[in-house]
Tab-separated table of C-alpha atoms in Angstrom:
chain	number	residue	atom	x	y	z
A	101	UNK	CA	-55.020	100.447	-57.699
A	102	UNK	CA	-52.454	99.470	-60.289
A	103	UNK	CA	-49.397	101.638	-60.596
A	104	UNK	CA	-48.039	100.021	-63.727
A	105	UNK	CA	-50.042	98.867	-66.740
A	106	UNK	CA	-48.480	96.340	-69.102
A	107	UNK	CA	-50.052	95.282	-72.391
A	108	UNK	CA	-50.689	92.762	-73.796
A	109	UNK	CA	-51.017	90.152	-71.056
A	110	UNK	CA	-50.269	87.353	-73.467
A	111	UNK	CA	-49.398	87.046	-77.111
A	112	UNK	CA	-48.818	84.218	-79.537
A	113	UNK	CA	-46.854	84.978	-82.665
A	114	UNK	CA	-45.206	83.127	-85.490
A	115	UNK	CA	-41.476	82.730	-85.725
A	116	UNK	CA	-39.860	85.627	-87.554
A	117	UNK	CA	-42.455	88.233	-86.651
A	118	UNK	CA	-42.044	91.120	-84.215
A	119	UNK	CA	-43.974	91.775	-81.047
A	120	UNK	CA	-44.327	95.036	-79.139
A	121	UNK	CA	-44.997	95.153	-75.407
A	122	UNK	CA	-46.085	98.375	-73.706
A	123	UNK	CA	-45.431	99.442	-70.155
A	124	UNK	CA	-47.225	102.468	-68.744
A	125	UNK	CA	-46.670	104.211	-65.439
A	126	UNK	CA	-50.071	105.267	-64.188
A	127	UNK	CA	-49.433	107.155	-60.975
A	128	UNK	CA	-46.204	109.004	-61.488
A	129	UNK	CA	-43.698	110.079	-64.071
A	130	UNK	CA	-41.045	107.432	-64.417
A	131	UNK	CA	-37.659	108.480	-65.679
A	132	UNK	CA	-36.532	104.891	-65.382
A	133	UNK	CA	-38.277	101.670	-66.301
A	134	UNK	CA	-36.825	98.187	-66.082
A	135	UNK	CA	-37.466	95.226	-68.342
A	136	UNK	CA	-37.134	91.681	-67.007
A	137	UNK	CA	-37.510	88.234	-68.468
A	138	UNK	CA	-38.407	85.145	-66.539
A	139	UNK	CA	-38.175	81.602	-67.822
A	140	UNK	CA	-40.218	78.904	-66.081
A	141	UNK	CA	-39.037	78.087	-62.564
A	142	UNK	CA	-36.237	80.625	-62.761
A	143	UNK	CA	-35.630	83.963	-61.128
A	144	UNK	CA	-36.234	87.294	-62.802
A	145	UNK	CA	-33.429	88.372	-65.087
A	146	UNK	CA	-32.916	92.046	-65.813
A	147	UNK	CA	-32.712	92.635	-69.528
A	148	UNK	CA	-32.315	96.378	-69.726
A	149	UNK	CA	-32.836	99.683	-68.015
A	150	UNK	CA	-34.892	102.142	-69.981
A	151	UNK	CA	-34.212	105.843	-69.466
A	152	UNK	CA	-36.603	108.477	-70.722
A	153	UNK	CA	-35.174	110.389	-73.643
A	154	UNK	CA	-31.996	108.367	-73.965
A	155	UNK	CA	-30.782	104.962	-75.064
A	156	UNK	CA	-31.503	101.952	-72.929
A	157	UNK	CA	-28.760	100.235	-70.986
A	158	UNK	CA	-28.659	96.531	-71.778
A	159	UNK	CA	-27.381	93.774	-69.549
A	160	UNK	CA	-24.593	91.549	-70.742
A	161	UNK	CA	-25.808	88.896	-73.101
A	162	UNK	CA	-28.962	90.754	-74.160
A	163	UNK	CA	-29.005	91.677	-77.834
A	164	UNK	CA	-29.972	95.312	-78.169
A	165	UNK	CA	-30.821	94.920	-81.860
A	166	UNK	CA	-33.204	92.117	-81.075
A	167	UNK	CA	-34.887	93.650	-78.030
A	168	UNK	CA	-35.642	97.232	-78.995
A	169	UNK	CA	-36.564	99.526	-76.143
A	170	UNK	CA	-38.127	102.928	-76.565
A	171	UNK	CA	-38.847	105.238	-73.643
A	172	UNK	CA	-40.273	108.227	-75.441
A	173	UNK	CA	-42.211	109.719	-72.569
A	174	UNK	CA	-42.206	109.743	-68.792
A	175	UNK	CA	-45.119	107.334	-68.679
A	176	UNK	CA	-44.480	104.895	-71.505
A	177	UNK	CA	-41.754	102.430	-72.387
A	178	UNK	CA	-42.018	99.786	-75.091
A	179	UNK	CA	-40.104	96.576	-75.663
A	180	UNK	CA	-40.141	95.153	-79.182
A	181	UNK	CA	-38.970	91.608	-79.696
A	182	UNK	CA	-37.830	91.569	-83.313
A	183	UNK	CA	-37.721	88.473	-85.484
A	184	UNK	CA	-38.973	86.371	-82.615
A	185	UNK	CA	-37.953	82.739	-82.318
A	186	UNK	CA	-39.319	79.945	-80.125
A	187	UNK	CA	-36.443	80.401	-77.664
A	188	UNK	CA	-37.727	83.939	-77.032
A	189	UNK	CA	-40.880	82.475	-75.526
A	190	UNK	CA	-40.881	83.739	-71.970
A	191	UNK	CA	-42.583	85.930	-69.420
A	192	UNK	CA	-41.609	89.576	-69.901
A	193	UNK	CA	-42.152	91.977	-67.007
A	194	UNK	CA	-41.591	95.703	-66.707
A	195	UNK	CA	-41.125	97.606	-63.511
A	196	UNK	CA	-41.172	101.235	-62.587
A	197	UNK	CA	-39.377	103.002	-59.808
A	198	UNK	CA	-37.924	106.196	-58.586
A	199	UNK	CA	-34.324	106.907	-59.526
A	200	UNK	CA	-32.685	103.496	-59.589
A	201	UNK	CA	-34.956	101.593	-57.257
A	202	UNK	CA	-37.671	99.540	-58.977
A	203	UNK	CA	-40.693	99.068	-56.778
A	204	UNK	CA	-43.767	98.338	-58.863
A	205	UNK	CA	-44.206	95.685	-61.494
A	206	UNK	CA	-46.514	95.379	-64.451
A	207	UNK	CA	-48.613	92.239	-64.684
A	208	UNK	CA	-46.269	90.743	-67.242
A	209	UNK	CA	-46.627	89.554	-70.812
A	210	UNK	CA	-46.473	85.883	-71.653
A	211	UNK	CA	-44.974	85.521	-75.115
A	212	UNK	CA	-45.277	82.274	-77.027
A	213	UNK	CA	-43.493	82.016	-80.350
A	214	UNK	CA	-44.618	79.152	-82.554
B	45	UNK	CA	-19.076	87.777	-56.893
B	46	UNK	CA	-22.488	88.769	-55.744
B	47	UNK	CA	-24.690	86.152	-54.236
B	48	UNK	CA	-28.067	85.833	-52.581
B	49	UNK	CA	-29.103	82.605	-50.894
B	50	UNK	CA	-32.565	81.553	-49.863
B	51	UNK	CA	-34.096	78.106	-49.461
B	52	UNK	CA	-35.549	76.591	-52.599
B	53	UNK	CA	-38.733	75.330	-51.039
B	54	UNK	CA	-40.540	75.374	-47.701
B	55	UNK	CA	-43.729	73.761	-46.458
B	56	UNK	CA	-45.952	75.079	-43.689
B	57	UNK	CA	-49.409	74.515	-42.278
B	58	UNK	CA	-52.384	76.829	-42.625
B	59	UNK	CA	-52.657	79.090	-39.590
B	60	UNK	CA	-49.025	78.612	-38.585
B	61	UNK	CA	-46.002	80.898	-38.821
B	62	UNK	CA	-43.141	80.548	-41.278
B	63	UNK	CA	-39.816	82.348	-41.566
B	64	UNK	CA	-38.028	82.578	-44.906
B	65	UNK	CA	-34.350	83.436	-44.598
B	66	UNK	CA	-32.161	85.305	-47.044
B	67	UNK	CA	-28.410	85.821	-46.817
B	68	UNK	CA	-26.521	88.062	-49.167
B	69	UNK	CA	-23.021	88.996	-50.259
B	70	UNK	CA	-23.070	92.016	-52.514
B	71	UNK	CA	-20.951	94.932	-53.623
B	72	UNK	CA	-22.362	97.486	-51.264
B	73	UNK	CA	-25.878	97.698	-49.943
B	74	UNK	CA	-28.699	100.122	-50.592
B	75	UNK	CA	-31.618	98.135	-49.318
B	76	UNK	CA	-33.282	94.738	-49.438
B	77	UNK	CA	-36.631	93.901	-50.993
B	78	UNK	CA	-39.044	91.045	-50.549
B	79	UNK	CA	-41.512	90.218	-53.300
B	80	UNK	CA	-44.300	87.685	-53.544
B	81	UNK	CA	-44.893	85.960	-56.841
B	82	UNK	CA	-47.768	83.621	-57.623
B	83	UNK	CA	-47.244	81.191	-60.460
B	84	UNK	CA	-47.651	82.863	-63.837
B	85	UNK	CA	-47.960	86.338	-62.383
B	86	UNK	CA	-45.648	89.288	-61.899
B	87	UNK	CA	-44.037	89.846	-58.505
B	88	UNK	CA	-45.808	91.976	-55.928
B	89	UNK	CA	-43.824	94.251	-53.647
B	90	UNK	CA	-43.957	93.215	-49.973
B	91	UNK	CA	-41.279	95.132	-48.119
B	92	UNK	CA	-38.148	97.234	-48.295
B	93	UNK	CA	-35.547	97.311	-45.497
B	94	UNK	CA	-32.546	99.600	-45.469
B	95	UNK	CA	-31.968	99.935	-41.705
B	96	UNK	CA	-31.427	97.142	-39.206
B	97	UNK	CA	-34.452	95.878	-37.399
B	98	UNK	CA	-37.930	94.558	-37.885
B	99	UNK	CA	-40.563	96.108	-40.115
B	100	UNK	CA	-44.087	94.890	-39.505
B	101	UNK	CA	-46.883	95.163	-42.025
B	102	UNK	CA	-49.978	93.219	-41.132
B	103	UNK	CA	-49.343	89.477	-41.232
B	104	UNK	CA	-45.968	90.009	-42.878
B	105	UNK	CA	-42.796	91.220	-41.181
B	106	UNK	CA	-39.302	91.649	-42.545
B	107	UNK	CA	-36.081	91.769	-40.588
B	108	UNK	CA	-32.646	93.009	-41.599
B	109	UNK	CA	-29.163	92.711	-40.112
B	110	UNK	CA	-26.668	94.476	-42.330
B	111	UNK	CA	-23.652	93.354	-40.284
B	112	UNK	CA	-24.636	89.722	-40.813
B	113	UNK	CA	-25.823	90.113	-44.408
B	114	UNK	CA	-29.084	88.537	-43.350
B	115	UNK	CA	-32.780	89.108	-43.695
B	116	UNK	CA	-35.910	87.132	-43.076
B	117	UNK	CA	-39.530	87.397	-44.060
B	118	UNK	CA	-41.966	86.273	-41.382
B	119	UNK	CA	-45.477	85.248	-42.363
B	120	UNK	CA	-48.051	84.801	-39.597
B	121	UNK	CA	-51.500	83.209	-39.597
B	122	UNK	CA	-50.754	81.507	-42.866
B	123	UNK	CA	-53.517	81.278	-45.424
B	124	UNK	CA	-53.759	79.026	-48.450
B	125	UNK	CA	-53.415	82.074	-50.695
B	126	UNK	CA	-49.929	82.638	-49.264
B	127	UNK	CA	-48.726	79.695	-51.336
B	128	UNK	CA	-46.328	81.434	-53.715
B	129	UNK	CA	-42.687	82.100	-54.385
B	130	UNK	CA	-40.979	84.702	-52.229
B	131	UNK	CA	-38.122	86.593	-53.807
B	132	UNK	CA	-35.361	88.351	-51.913
B	133	UNK	CA	-33.500	91.089	-53.801
B	134	UNK	CA	-30.675	93.422	-52.766
B	135	UNK	CA	-29.887	96.837	-54.219
B	136	UNK	CA	-26.111	97.044	-54.491
B	137	UNK	CA	-23.800	100.064	-54.475
B	138	UNK	CA	-24.467	100.669	-58.184
B	139	UNK	CA	-28.193	100.541	-57.533
B	140	UNK	CA	-28.483	97.264	-59.396
B	141	UNK	CA	-30.987	94.782	-58.074
B	142	UNK	CA	-29.471	91.394	-57.329
B	143	UNK	CA	-32.158	88.718	-57.194
B	144	UNK	CA	-32.328	85.542	-55.187
B	145	UNK	CA	-33.742	82.466	-56.913
B	146	UNK	CA	-36.858	82.586	-54.775
B	147	UNK	CA	-38.364	80.326	-52.123
B	148	UNK	CA	-41.413	78.321	-53.084
B	149	UNK	CA	-43.748	78.225	-50.093
B	150	UNK	CA	-46.294	75.427	-49.970
B	151	UNK	CA	-49.158	75.780	-47.513
B	152	UNK	CA	-50.951	72.630	-46.422
B	153	UNK	CA	-54.396	72.562	-44.814
């Protein structure tokens, strides 16, 4: 069965609005969750590492004020895309692992900003 | 810099065998992953190699040579559903995952 649950699977929003994506670890307590973004025909790009109870670690070039990450519990991390713009349209994927090794991915969220 | 190379695209015939190669140059090494990704879906974990040698799991096998910075994913008895992208990723010394660009595998009847 699924190890990671990601919701929603797809979302369409208007430019300027905010969108929240949830990632839940179903089978084990995850101290670390990873958020990726994938543009069409490109490889996965790590956006940030989410650590339970502390601030997320963002990769270079990722705006932390635009992509808000909250990892309030051992089973839930959320990514909020604030003031979304069409260029934020992408496939967002979370993954869960033990320590620093991500192994299981959520099903992804396809975001379309109009 | 860190680099992972794998072919962009490969074509194979249903029922045949295909080998997808991956070479890497990274800052340290803490394991190599292979993932399968169908179009529009999230990647699915296939294998993890940290020691040299061949790991077999059903129709899929993965091989690693740390001294050569080389791995391959071997797919046997190919099925149409195996048409997907196959991603190679290396965990470096800082436990960061370095991703290859993926190999698109096309299976023909």
